[in-house]
Amino acid sequence: MSEKRIAATTGADAVSEVMRQINPDVVVAYPITPQTAIVENFSKFVADGLVDAEFVTVESEHSSMSACIGAAAAGARVMTATSSQGLALMHEMLYIASGMRLPIVMPNVNRTLSAPINIHCDHSDSMGERDSGWIQLYSENAQEAYDNTIQAIRIAENDDVKLPVMVNQDGFIISHGIERAEFLADDAVKKFVGTRNAFLPLLDVDNPVTYGPFDGLGGFYMEHKKNQEDAIRRAKDVILEVAKDYAKISGRNYGLFETYKLEDAEVAIVTMNSSAGTTRNVVDKMRAEGQKVGLLKPRVFRPFPAEELAEALKHLKAVAVLDRALSFGFVGPLFSEIKTCLFDIDNAPKVINFIYGLGGREFTPGEAKAAIEAAIKVAKGGSLGEKFGYLGLKETEAVK
């Protein structure tokens, strides 16, 4: 494509299309629902000669990430995609990828984890990997999944970062739902991502290096981890720099998070990915009724922009945080992060937590409104109560 185009697309198709435009050196593929369409489409691009990537099919997601690590260490620009149990099967290798500072980019189509078996959306998979050292970006719709994937290449390969990036979108809701998206021209994407300038590649045989050696007692393991932590913290500035450059070619602006009618709000709701769209409409309706409510949608979950979020939320009286995942035995993972970043603020807003949409259960406008109304009640002096509840839970005594 030599020009921008607007098309009806699914989130999965949008990501496979941008992978065609990026044309990475190596794409490793293992299909898992609902991610399958991404690598399936890319395999057609390979068969049709539209890309010259080395397309590697493997027998599991563990092997998929292992192959990515080997190729990235060799100096290649590497991508793969996964979902749910597949991401969980990669768990061991995710830590190795980040610990070896390899800039792999991986779209993840969010899907719940078994048991019981369920192939639909929640954020159990990516939240389960929040401490694996990967940068995590979240996408509300196909357009954001497309835009985030392009930017992820530049973020991952930045000399101050050199870390893998996971780009999340909601399984089936976004990956298979058709909506409008704008695609940039191939040349614009190619120019934006540039070519990878690999750091200490294994294939530089004149300057041999060792990756991932034993570093036990008396070694520098702790220093390596400190360096890794410094890198992911630096990524916050890099994410903003890349977003600024991306806005110049796309006209679309991205930050660490998005706010909607938040500046003069008294109460807000915090929610990620596709549920933000539903919530935005509810905010509009409640604003029309005279309620001073707003929305904050996190885009970057790792590194967690704690200071920036605290600044954006500190003027509120109450905040409802919605989690599409559970941290069993405690509260929702997003809630615990938001609560922590507000802890040191004088007169901090009261924060309540709702779990919603597990296993793909529909998130309705009524549920968004119920969460906001609960926060309004707290803002007016109502009791925080349990501080933790569910939205859309069926009433049953069948299982305890």
mmCIF file of C-alpha atoms in Angstrom:
data_model
loop_
_atom_site.group_PDB
_atom_site.id
_atom_site.type_symbol
_atom_site.label_atom_id
_atom_site.label_comp_id
_atom_site.label_asym_id
_atom_site.label_seq_id
_atom_site.Cartn_x
_atom_site.Cartn_y
_atom_site.Cartn_z
ATOM 1 C CA MET A 1 0.000 0.000 0.000
ATOM 2 C CA SER A 2 1.356 3.436 -0.904
ATOM 3 C CA GLU A 3 -1.374 5.383 0.900
ATOM 4 C CA LYS A 4 -3.386 5.252 4.080
ATOM 5 C CA ARG A 5 -6.605 3.291 3.852
ATOM 6 C CA ILE A 6 -9.668 2.809 6.027
ATOM 7 C CA ALA A 7 -11.173 -0.656 6.257
ATOM 8 C CA ALA A 8 -13.550 -2.822 8.236
ATOM 9 C CA THR A 9 -11.345 -5.259 10.118
ATOM 10 C CA THR A 10 -11.064 -7.480 13.137
ATOM 11 C CA GLY A 11 -8.463 -6.918 15.819
ATOM 12 C CA ALA A 12 -6.666 -10.115 14.802
ATOM 13 C CA ASP A 13 -6.601 -9.097 11.143
ATOM 14 C CA ALA A 14 -5.353 -5.630 12.032
ATOM 15 C CA VAL A 15 -2.413 -7.128 13.913
ATOM 16 C CA SER A 16 -1.530 -9.621 11.183
ATOM 17 C CA GLU A 17 -1.703 -6.775 8.654
ATOM 18 C CA VAL A 18 0.729 -4.659 10.628
ATOM 19 C CA MET A 19 3.008 -7.669 10.976
ATOM 20 C CA ARG A 20 3.015 -7.833 7.162
ATOM 21 C CA GLN A 21 3.923 -4.157 7.031
ATOM 22 C CA ILE A 22 6.676 -4.550 9.631
ATOM 23 C CA ASN A 23 7.963 -7.675 7.847
ATOM 24 C CA PRO A 24 10.106 -8.931 10.761
ATOM 25 C CA ASP A 25 13.076 -11.203 10.121
ATOM 26 C CA VAL A 26 11.547 -14.121 12.005
ATOM 27 C CA VAL A 27 7.958 -14.994 12.981
ATOM 28 C CA VAL A 28 7.452 -18.062 15.133
ATOM 29 C CA ALA A 29 3.958 -19.560 15.092
ATOM 30 C CA TYR A 30 1.892 -21.852 17.227
ATOM 31 C CA PRO A 31 -1.882 -21.399 16.889
ATOM 32 C CA ILE A 32 -4.183 -21.041 19.873
ATOM 33 C CA THR A 33 -7.731 -19.697 19.951
ATOM 34 C CA PRO A 34 -8.497 -16.789 19.703
ATOM 35 C CA GLN A 35 -5.047 -15.758 18.479
ATOM 36 C CA THR A 36 -4.962 -18.259 15.600
ATOM 37 C CA ALA A 37 -6.075 -15.812 12.917
ATOM 38 C CA ILE A 38 -2.950 -13.696 13.448
ATOM 39 C CA VAL A 39 -0.392 -16.358 12.575
ATOM 40 C CA GLU A 40 -2.761 -17.994 10.064
ATOM 41 C CA ASN A 41 -2.980 -14.744 8.098
ATOM 42 C CA PHE A 42 0.765 -14.253 8.344
ATOM 43 C CA SER A 43 1.370 -17.750 6.969
ATOM 44 C CA LYS A 44 -0.637 -16.714 3.885
ATOM 45 C CA PHE A 45 1.520 -13.615 3.495
ATOM 46 C CA VAL A 46 4.561 -15.892 3.535
ATOM 47 C CA ALA A 47 3.002 -18.322 1.033
ATOM 48 C CA ASP A 48 2.031 -15.460 -1.288
ATOM 49 C CA GLY A 49 5.502 -13.927 -1.172
ATOM 50 C CA LEU A 50 4.263 -10.694 0.436
ATOM 51 C CA VAL A 51 6.896 -10.914 3.176
ATOM 52 C CA ASP A 52 10.327 -12.468 3.320
ATOM 53 C CA ALA A 53 10.252 -13.376 7.013
ATOM 54 C CA GLU A 54 11.544 -16.725 8.158
ATOM 55 C CA PHE A 55 8.295 -18.408 9.275
ATOM 56 C CA VAL A 56 8.954 -21.064 11.901
ATOM 57 C CA THR A 57 6.180 -23.430 12.977
ATOM 58 C CA VAL A 58 6.707 -25.255 16.252
ATOM 59 C CA GLU A 59 4.917 -27.823 18.395
ATOM 60 C CA SER A 60 4.120 -25.677 21.445
ATOM 61 C CA GLU A 61 4.189 -22.157 22.839
ATOM 62 C CA HIS A 62 7.185 -23.042 25.013
ATOM 63 C CA SER A 63 9.075 -23.900 21.845
ATOM 64 C CA SER A 64 7.685 -20.802 20.167
ATOM 65 C CA MET A 65 9.187 -18.451 22.738
ATOM 66 C CA SER A 66 12.394 -20.505 22.829
ATOM 67 C CA ALA A 67 12.792 -20.041 19.072
ATOM 68 C CA CYS A 68 12.048 -16.325 19.435
ATOM 69 C CA ILE A 69 14.774 -16.020 22.053
ATOM 70 C CA GLY A 70 17.332 -17.784 19.885
ATOM 71 C CA ALA A 71 16.504 -15.714 16.817
ATOM 72 C CA ALA A 72 16.446 -12.421 18.722
ATOM 73 C CA ALA A 73 19.789 -13.199 20.377
ATOM 74 C CA ALA A 74 21.184 -13.911 16.921
ATOM 75 C CA GLY A 75 20.238 -10.359 15.947
ATOM 76 C CA ALA A 76 16.915 -10.806 14.152
ATOM 77 C CA ARG A 77 13.764 -8.719 14.566
ATOM 78 C CA VAL A 78 11.348 -11.295 15.980
ATOM 79 C CA MET A 79 7.598 -11.519 16.522
ATOM 80 C CA THR A 80 5.129 -14.176 17.588
ATOM 81 C CA ALA A 81 1.582 -14.164 19.009
ATOM 82 C CA THR A 82 -0.234 -16.104 21.686
ATOM 83 C CA SER A 83 -3.141 -16.318 24.090
ATOM 84 C CA SER A 84 -4.218 -17.831 27.409
ATOM 85 C CA GLN A 85 -2.757 -21.277 28.135
ATOM 86 C CA GLY A 86 -0.208 -20.613 25.422
ATOM 87 C CA LEU A 87 1.099 -17.580 27.278
ATOM 88 C CA ALA A 88 1.121 -19.606 30.478
ATOM 89 C CA LEU A 89 3.126 -22.350 28.759
ATOM 90 C CA MET A 90 5.667 -19.683 27.778
ATOM 91 C CA HIS A 91 6.017 -18.557 31.404
ATOM 92 C CA GLU A 92 9.530 -19.936 31.942
ATOM 93 C CA MET A 93 10.791 -18.496 28.665
ATOM 94 C CA LEU A 94 9.218 -15.057 29.177
ATOM 95 C CA TYR A 95 11.593 -14.445 32.068
ATOM 96 C CA ILE A 96 14.536 -15.578 29.957
ATOM 97 C CA ALA A 97 13.563 -13.250 27.097
ATOM 98 C CA SER A 98 13.386 -10.228 29.386
ATOM 99 C CA GLY A 99 16.422 -11.246 31.433
ATOM 100 C CA MET A 100 18.482 -11.491 28.249
ATOM 101 C CA ARG A 101 17.130 -8.078 27.212
ATOM 102 C CA LEU A 102 15.737 -9.304 23.892
ATOM 103 C CA PRO A 103 13.312 -6.939 22.100
ATOM 104 C CA ILE A 104 10.717 -9.515 21.019
ATOM 105 C CA VAL A 105 7.246 -8.146 20.225
ATOM 106 C CA MET A 106 4.281 -10.414 20.924
ATOM 107 C CA PRO A 107 0.584 -9.648 20.420
ATOM 108 C CA ASN A 108 -1.433 -11.431 23.107
ATOM 109 C CA VAL A 109 -5.153 -11.967 22.562
ATOM 110 C CA ASN A 110 -6.467 -11.972 26.107
ATOM 111 C CA ARG A 111 -8.266 -15.174 27.100
ATOM 112 C CA THR A 112 -9.064 -16.731 30.418
ATOM 113 C CA LEU A 113 -7.128 -19.619 31.958
ATOM 114 C CA SER A 114 -8.614 -23.031 32.770
ATOM 115 C CA ALA A 115 -10.165 -24.655 34.786
ATOM 116 C CA PRO A 116 -13.000 -24.943 33.951
ATOM 117 C CA ILE A 117 -12.275 -24.833 30.231
ATOM 118 C CA ASN A 118 -13.235 -21.528 28.688
ATOM 119 C CA ILE A 119 -11.935 -19.929 25.491
ATOM 120 C CA HIS A 120 -13.318 -16.437 26.006
ATOM 121 C CA CYS A 121 -11.882 -13.191 27.241
ATOM 122 C CA ASP A 122 -10.503 -12.026 30.505
ATOM 123 C CA HIS A 123 -7.091 -10.751 31.562
ATOM 124 C CA SER A 124 -5.965 -13.725 33.660
ATOM 125 C CA ASP A 125 -3.260 -14.602 31.130
ATOM 126 C CA SER A 126 -1.438 -11.272 30.858
ATOM 127 C CA MET A 127 -1.944 -10.354 34.513
ATOM 128 C CA GLY A 128 -0.347 -13.673 35.405
ATOM 129 C CA GLU A 129 2.790 -12.479 33.618
ATOM 130 C CA ARG A 130 2.908 -8.962 35.031
ATOM 131 C CA ASP A 131 6.158 -9.688 36.896
ATOM 132 C CA SER A 132 7.931 -11.424 34.004
ATOM 133 C CA GLY A 133 9.807 -8.273 32.989
ATOM 134 C CA TRP A 134 7.810 -7.664 29.789
ATOM 135 C CA ILE A 135 6.429 -4.261 28.926
ATOM 136 C CA GLN A 136 2.639 -4.568 28.666
ATOM 137 C CA LEU A 137 0.453 -2.393 26.425
ATOM 138 C CA TYR A 138 -3.357 -2.708 26.353
ATOM 139 C CA SER A 139 -5.655 -1.903 23.412
ATOM 140 C CA GLU A 140 -9.301 -0.863 23.500
ATOM 141 C CA ASN A 141 -10.047 -1.746 19.867
ATOM 142 C CA ALA A 142 -8.549 -2.911 16.567
ATOM 143 C CA GLN A 143 -7.124 0.534 15.827
ATOM 144 C CA GLU A 144 -5.230 0.633 19.094
ATOM 145 C CA ALA A 145 -4.010 -2.949 18.653
ATOM 146 C CA TYR A 146 -2.637 -1.934 15.242
ATOM 147 C CA ASP A 147 -1.076 1.302 16.517
ATOM 148 C CA ASN A 148 0.385 -0.275 19.659
ATOM 149 C CA THR A 149 2.029 -3.080 17.653
ATOM 150 C CA ILE A 150 3.857 -0.610 15.428
ATOM 151 C CA GLN A 151 5.030 1.432 18.395
ATOM 152 C CA ALA A 152 6.050 -1.711 20.294
ATOM 153 C CA ILE A 153 8.860 -2.375 17.806
ATOM 154 C CA ARG A 154 10.444 1.025 18.447
ATOM 155 C CA ILE A 155 9.934 0.753 22.219
ATOM 156 C CA ALA A 156 11.405 -2.747 22.481
ATOM 157 C CA GLU A 157 14.473 -1.979 20.366
ATOM 158 C CA ASN A 158 15.294 1.397 21.910
ATOM 159 C CA ASP A 159 18.868 1.370 23.220
ATOM 160 C CA ASP A 160 17.694 2.561 26.632
ATOM 161 C CA VAL A 161 15.175 -0.273 26.904
ATOM 162 C CA LYS A 162 16.011 -3.473 24.981
ATOM 163 C CA LEU A 163 13.094 -5.395 26.488
ATOM 164 C CA PRO A 164 10.261 -7.531 25.066
ATOM 165 C CA VAL A 165 6.807 -5.994 24.643
ATOM 166 C CA MET A 166 3.401 -7.698 24.909
ATOM 167 C CA VAL A 167 0.512 -5.977 23.074
ATOM 168 C CA ASN A 168 -2.858 -7.045 24.474
ATOM 169 C CA GLN A 169 -6.336 -7.014 22.976
ATOM 170 C CA ASP A 170 -9.548 -8.683 24.233
ATOM 171 C CA GLY A 171 -10.186 -12.148 22.821
ATOM 172 C CA PHE A 172 -13.199 -12.450 20.472
ATOM 173 C CA ILE A 173 -14.583 -9.068 21.584
ATOM 174 C CA ILE A 174 -11.832 -7.266 19.652
ATOM 175 C CA SER A 175 -9.924 -10.071 17.919
ATOM 176 C CA HIS A 176 -13.043 -11.281 16.065
ATOM 177 C CA GLY A 177 -15.348 -8.259 16.152
ATOM 178 C CA ILE A 178 -15.368 -6.152 12.982
ATOM 179 C CA GLU A 179 -14.903 -2.406 13.227
ATOM 180 C CA ARG A 180 -13.368 0.568 11.451
ATOM 181 C CA ALA A 181 -9.609 1.015 11.460
ATOM 182 C CA GLU A 182 -7.131 3.155 9.561
ATOM 183 C CA PHE A 183 -4.027 1.498 8.154
ATOM 184 C CA LEU A 184 -0.924 3.513 7.392
ATOM 185 C CA ALA A 185 0.921 3.172 4.106
ATOM 186 C CA ASP A 186 3.459 0.348 4.014
ATOM 187 C CA ASP A 187 6.308 2.791 3.434
ATOM 188 C CA ALA A 188 5.303 4.875 6.447
ATOM 189 C CA VAL A 189 5.327 1.834 8.734
ATOM 190 C CA LYS A 190 8.597 0.581 7.306
ATOM 191 C CA LYS A 191 10.237 3.987 7.790
ATOM 192 C CA PHE A 192 8.831 4.364 11.307
ATOM 193 C CA VAL A 193 10.118 1.026 12.617
ATOM 194 C CA GLY A 194 13.425 1.279 10.709
ATOM 195 C CA THR A 195 15.881 -1.615 10.918
ATOM 196 C CA ARG A 196 17.002 -3.337 14.058
ATOM 197 C CA ASN A 197 20.479 -2.362 15.298
ATOM 198 C CA ALA A 198 21.152 -5.522 17.287
ATOM 199 C CA PHE A 199 23.246 -5.236 20.445
ATOM 200 C CA LEU A 200 25.922 -7.940 20.735
ATOM 201 C CA PRO A 201 24.283 -10.390 18.276
ATOM 202 C CA LEU A 202 25.308 -14.028 18.420
ATOM 203 C CA LEU A 203 25.894 -14.079 14.668
ATOM 204 C CA ASP A 204 28.676 -11.502 14.986
ATOM 205 C CA VAL A 205 31.254 -14.285 15.007
ATOM 206 C CA ASP A 206 34.156 -11.822 15.088
ATOM 207 C CA ASN A 207 32.972 -10.621 18.492
ATOM 208 C CA PRO A 208 31.742 -13.738 20.279
ATOM 209 C CA VAL A 209 29.471 -13.314 23.307
ATOM 210 C CA THR A 210 27.678 -15.594 25.743
ATOM 211 C CA TYR A 211 23.969 -15.254 26.556
ATOM 212 C CA GLY A 212 22.369 -16.534 29.752
ATOM 213 C CA PRO A 213 25.370 -18.166 31.472
ATOM 214 C CA PHE A 214 25.298 -19.520 35.032
ATOM 215 C CA ASP A 215 25.530 -16.639 37.505
ATOM 216 C CA GLY A 216 25.101 -18.164 40.946
ATOM 217 C CA LEU A 217 26.418 -17.339 44.389
ATOM 218 C CA GLY A 218 29.198 -14.757 44.223
ATOM 219 C CA GLY A 219 28.093 -13.671 40.755
ATOM 220 C CA PHE A 220 26.142 -10.684 39.489
ATOM 221 C CA TYR A 221 22.581 -12.029 39.290
ATOM 222 C CA MET A 222 21.253 -9.289 41.553
ATOM 223 C CA GLU A 223 23.025 -6.586 39.528
ATOM 224 C CA HIS A 224 21.534 -8.018 36.328
ATOM 225 C CA LYS A 225 18.056 -7.766 37.840
ATOM 226 C CA LYS A 226 18.719 -4.205 38.993
ATOM 227 C CA ASN A 227 19.777 -3.282 35.448
ATOM 228 C CA GLN A 228 16.630 -4.941 34.077
ATOM 229 C CA GLU A 229 14.495 -2.953 36.498
ATOM 230 C CA ASP A 230 16.254 0.292 35.522
ATOM 231 C CA ALA A 231 15.565 -0.487 31.855
ATOM 232 C CA ILE A 232 11.832 -1.047 32.285
ATOM 233 C CA ARG A 233 11.558 2.149 34.325
ATOM 234 C CA ARG A 234 13.340 4.046 31.515
ATOM 235 C CA ALA A 235 10.795 2.585 29.111
ATOM 236 C CA LYS A 236 8.168 4.997 30.415
ATOM 237 C CA ASP A 237 9.896 7.986 28.801
ATOM 238 C CA VAL A 238 10.647 6.006 25.658
ATOM 239 C CA ILE A 239 6.969 5.012 25.309
ATOM 240 C CA LEU A 240 6.015 8.694 25.380
ATOM 241 C CA GLU A 241 8.757 9.658 22.900
ATOM 242 C CA VAL A 242 7.684 6.940 20.471
ATOM 243 C CA ALA A 243 4.036 7.950 20.842
ATOM 244 C CA LYS A 244 4.951 11.550 20.010
ATOM 245 C CA ASP A 245 6.705 10.438 16.816
ATOM 246 C CA TYR A 246 3.817 8.136 15.940
ATOM 247 C CA ALA A 247 1.315 10.966 16.243
ATOM 248 C CA LYS A 248 3.206 12.802 13.470
ATOM 249 C CA ILE A 249 2.515 10.050 10.921
ATOM 250 C CA SER A 250 -0.876 8.846 12.170
ATOM 251 C CA GLY A 251 -2.582 11.814 13.800
ATOM 252 C CA ARG A 252 -3.392 9.566 16.761
ATOM 253 C CA ASN A 253 -2.006 10.505 20.160
ATOM 254 C CA TYR A 254 -1.180 7.974 22.842
ATOM 255 C CA GLY A 255 0.034 8.367 26.401
ATOM 256 C CA LEU A 256 0.611 6.121 29.369
ATOM 257 C CA PHE A 257 -3.151 6.206 29.893
ATOM 258 C CA GLU A 258 -6.195 8.001 28.501
ATOM 259 C CA THR A 259 -8.522 10.211 30.480
ATOM 260 C CA TYR A 260 -12.090 11.080 29.489
ATOM 261 C CA LYS A 261 -13.961 13.937 31.142
ATOM 262 C CA LEU A 262 -11.785 13.404 34.193
ATOM 263 C CA GLU A 263 -10.453 16.918 34.827
ATOM 264 C CA ASP A 264 -13.551 18.267 36.613
ATOM 265 C CA ALA A 265 -14.930 14.909 37.719
ATOM 266 C CA GLU A 266 -15.656 14.058 41.340
ATOM 267 C CA VAL A 267 -15.926 10.313 40.754
ATOM 268 C CA ALA A 268 -14.194 8.122 38.182
ATOM 269 C CA ILE A 269 -14.044 4.611 36.882
ATOM 270 C CA VAL A 270 -10.772 2.928 35.874
ATOM 271 C CA THR A 271 -10.988 0.097 33.371
ATOM 272 C CA MET A 272 -8.852 -1.417 30.606
ATOM 273 C CA ASN A 273 -9.218 -2.611 27.017
ATOM 274 C CA SER A 274 -12.631 -3.035 25.379
ATOM 275 C CA SER A 275 -14.688 -2.255 28.494
ATOM 276 C CA ALA A 276 -13.462 1.346 28.284
ATOM 277 C CA GLY A 277 -15.598 1.903 25.178
ATOM 278 C CA THR A 278 -18.758 0.749 26.917
ATOM 279 C CA THR A 279 -17.889 2.846 29.960
ATOM 280 C CA ARG A 280 -17.246 5.989 27.904
ATOM 281 C CA ASN A 281 -20.849 5.919 26.673
ATOM 282 C CA VAL A 282 -22.106 5.511 30.236
ATOM 283 C CA VAL A 283 -20.004 8.472 31.353
ATOM 284 C CA ASP A 284 -21.606 10.571 28.600
ATOM 285 C CA LYS A 285 -25.116 9.612 29.708
ATOM 286 C CA MET A 286 -24.407 10.262 33.375
ATOM 287 C CA ARG A 287 -22.801 13.600 32.501
ATOM 288 C CA ALA A 288 -26.006 14.518 30.655
ATOM 289 C CA GLU A 289 -27.853 13.762 33.889
ATOM 290 C CA GLY A 290 -25.595 16.194 35.755
ATOM 291 C CA GLN A 291 -23.243 13.699 37.373
ATOM 292 C CA LYS A 292 -19.590 14.766 37.493
ATOM 293 C CA VAL A 293 -18.073 11.448 36.462
ATOM 294 C CA GLY A 294 -15.057 10.517 34.355
ATOM 295 C CA LEU A 295 -13.021 7.642 32.976
ATOM 296 C CA LEU A 296 -9.352 6.643 33.104
ATOM 297 C CA LYS A 297 -8.176 3.896 30.752
ATOM 298 C CA PRO A 298 -4.665 2.518 31.410
ATOM 299 C CA ARG A 299 -2.672 1.789 28.253
ATOM 300 C CA VAL A 300 0.653 0.911 29.868
ATOM 301 C CA PHE A 301 0.457 -1.593 32.733
ATOM 302 C CA ARG A 302 4.177 -2.398 32.869
ATOM 303 C CA PRO A 303 6.018 -0.217 33.626
ATOM 304 C CA PHE A 304 3.196 0.950 35.864
ATOM 305 C CA PRO A 305 2.903 4.774 35.641
ATOM 306 C CA ALA A 306 2.186 5.200 39.346
ATOM 307 C CA GLU A 307 3.162 8.855 39.762
ATOM 308 C CA GLU A 308 1.278 9.958 36.657
ATOM 309 C CA LEU A 309 -1.840 8.017 37.629
ATOM 310 C CA ALA A 310 -1.777 9.419 41.149
ATOM 311 C CA GLU A 311 -1.567 12.942 39.745
ATOM 312 C CA ALA A 312 -4.514 12.276 37.415
ATOM 313 C CA LEU A 313 -6.723 10.764 40.125
ATOM 314 C CA LYS A 314 -5.790 12.728 43.254
ATOM 315 C CA HIS A 315 -8.571 15.352 42.950
ATOM 316 C CA LEU A 316 -11.361 12.773 42.949
ATOM 317 C CA LYS A 317 -13.574 11.842 45.894
ATOM 318 C CA ALA A 318 -13.926 8.191 44.907
ATOM 319 C CA VAL A 319 -12.691 5.780 42.226
ATOM 320 C CA ALA A 320 -14.159 2.452 41.073
ATOM 321 C CA VAL A 321 -11.478 0.158 39.638
ATOM 322 C CA LEU A 322 -12.660 -2.666 37.399
ATOM 323 C CA ASP A 323 -10.602 -5.827 37.010
ATOM 324 C CA ARG A 324 -11.137 -8.535 34.404
ATOM 325 C CA ALA A 325 -8.913 -10.859 36.438
ATOM 326 C CA LEU A 326 -8.625 -12.144 39.992
ATOM 327 C CA SER A 327 -5.620 -12.301 42.252
ATOM 328 C CA PHE A 328 -6.960 -15.168 44.332
ATOM 329 C CA GLY A 329 -6.937 -14.452 48.041
ATOM 330 C CA PHE A 330 -6.606 -10.690 47.637
ATOM 331 C CA VAL A 331 -8.169 -8.184 45.244
ATOM 332 C CA GLY A 332 -8.036 -7.415 41.541
ATOM 333 C CA PRO A 333 -4.503 -6.771 40.209
ATOM 334 C CA LEU A 334 -5.312 -3.368 38.701
ATOM 335 C CA PHE A 335 -7.043 -2.310 41.917
ATOM 336 C CA SER A 336 -4.031 -3.171 44.060
ATOM 337 C CA GLU A 337 -1.772 -1.122 41.781
ATOM 338 C CA ILE A 338 -4.112 1.892 41.749
ATOM 339 C CA LYS A 339 -4.594 1.715 45.514
ATOM 340 C CA THR A 340 -0.833 1.595 46.054
ATOM 341 C CA CYS A 341 -0.100 4.606 43.875
ATOM 342 C CA LEU A 342 -2.673 6.668 45.797
ATOM 343 C CA PHE A 343 -1.517 5.559 49.258
ATOM 344 C CA ASP A 344 0.894 8.459 49.941
ATOM 345 C CA ILE A 345 -1.456 11.213 48.784
ATOM 346 C CA ASP A 346 -3.090 13.425 51.407
ATOM 347 C CA ASN A 347 -6.882 13.158 51.258
ATOM 348 C CA ALA A 348 -6.599 10.433 48.655
ATOM 349 C CA PRO A 349 -9.814 9.334 46.939
ATOM 350 C CA LYS A 350 -11.555 6.283 48.322
ATOM 351 C CA VAL A 351 -11.129 3.291 46.029
ATOM 352 C CA ILE A 352 -13.447 0.343 45.484
ATOM 353 C CA ASN A 353 -12.914 -2.740 43.368
ATOM 354 C CA PHE A 354 -15.213 -4.711 41.083
ATOM 355 C CA ILE A 355 -14.449 -7.947 39.252
ATOM 356 C CA TYR A 356 -16.260 -8.250 35.917
ATOM 357 C CA GLY A 357 -16.352 -10.198 32.674
ATOM 358 C CA LEU A 358 -14.446 -13.317 33.723
ATOM 359 C CA GLY A 359 -14.525 -16.046 31.095
ATOM 360 C CA GLY A 360 -15.924 -13.637 28.524
ATOM 361 C CA ARG A 361 -19.080 -12.737 30.428
ATOM 362 C CA GLU A 362 -20.615 -9.695 28.808
ATOM 363 C CA PHE A 363 -19.820 -6.318 30.325
ATOM 364 C CA THR A 364 -22.926 -4.167 30.067
ATOM 365 C CA PRO A 365 -23.585 -0.423 30.333
ATOM 366 C CA GLY A 366 -25.737 -1.223 33.349
ATOM 367 C CA GLU A 367 -22.753 -2.757 35.106
ATOM 368 C CA ALA A 368 -20.559 0.236 34.318
ATOM 369 C CA LYS A 369 -23.269 2.512 35.700
ATOM 370 C CA ALA A 370 -23.640 0.366 38.814
ATOM 371 C CA ALA A 371 -19.899 0.627 39.508
ATOM 372 C CA ILE A 372 -19.944 4.407 39.085
ATOM 373 C CA GLU A 373 -23.037 4.746 41.262
ATOM 374 C CA ALA A 374 -21.326 2.720 43.977
ATOM 375 C CA ALA A 375 -18.388 5.125 43.820
ATOM 376 C CA ILE A 376 -20.777 8.092 43.973
ATOM 377 C CA LYS A 377 -22.345 6.627 47.101
ATOM 378 C CA VAL A 378 -18.909 6.277 48.689
ATOM 379 C CA ALA A 379 -18.003 9.833 47.651
ATOM 380 C CA LYS A 380 -21.094 11.101 49.465
ATOM 381 C CA GLY A 381 -19.987 9.477 52.675
ATOM 382 C CA GLY A 382 -21.336 6.002 52.225
ATOM 383 C CA SER A 383 -19.502 3.069 53.691
ATOM 384 C CA LEU A 384 -16.742 1.449 51.675
ATOM 385 C CA GLY A 385 -18.193 -1.854 52.802
ATOM 386 C CA GLU A 386 -16.228 -4.821 51.501
ATOM 387 C CA LYS A 387 -14.268 -2.636 49.031
ATOM 388 C CA PHE A 388 -14.526 -5.601 46.665
ATOM 389 C CA GLY A 389 -17.418 -6.985 44.698
ATOM 390 C CA TYR A 390 -18.555 -8.539 41.424
ATOM 391 C CA LEU A 391 -20.472 -7.189 38.457
ATOM 392 C CA GLY A 392 -22.818 -9.509 36.571
ATOM 393 C CA LEU A 393 -22.421 -12.432 38.957
ATOM 394 C CA LYS A 394 -25.151 -15.077 38.682
ATOM 395 C CA GLU A 395 -26.850 -15.838 41.946
ATOM 396 C CA THR A 396 -26.119 -19.485 42.743
ATOM 397 C CA GLU A 397 -25.493 -21.677 45.697
ATOM 398 C CA ALA A 398 -24.369 -24.572 43.530
ATOM 399 C CA VAL A 399 -20.648 -24.251 44.157
ATOM 400 C CA LYS A 400 -18.881 -22.990 47.251
#
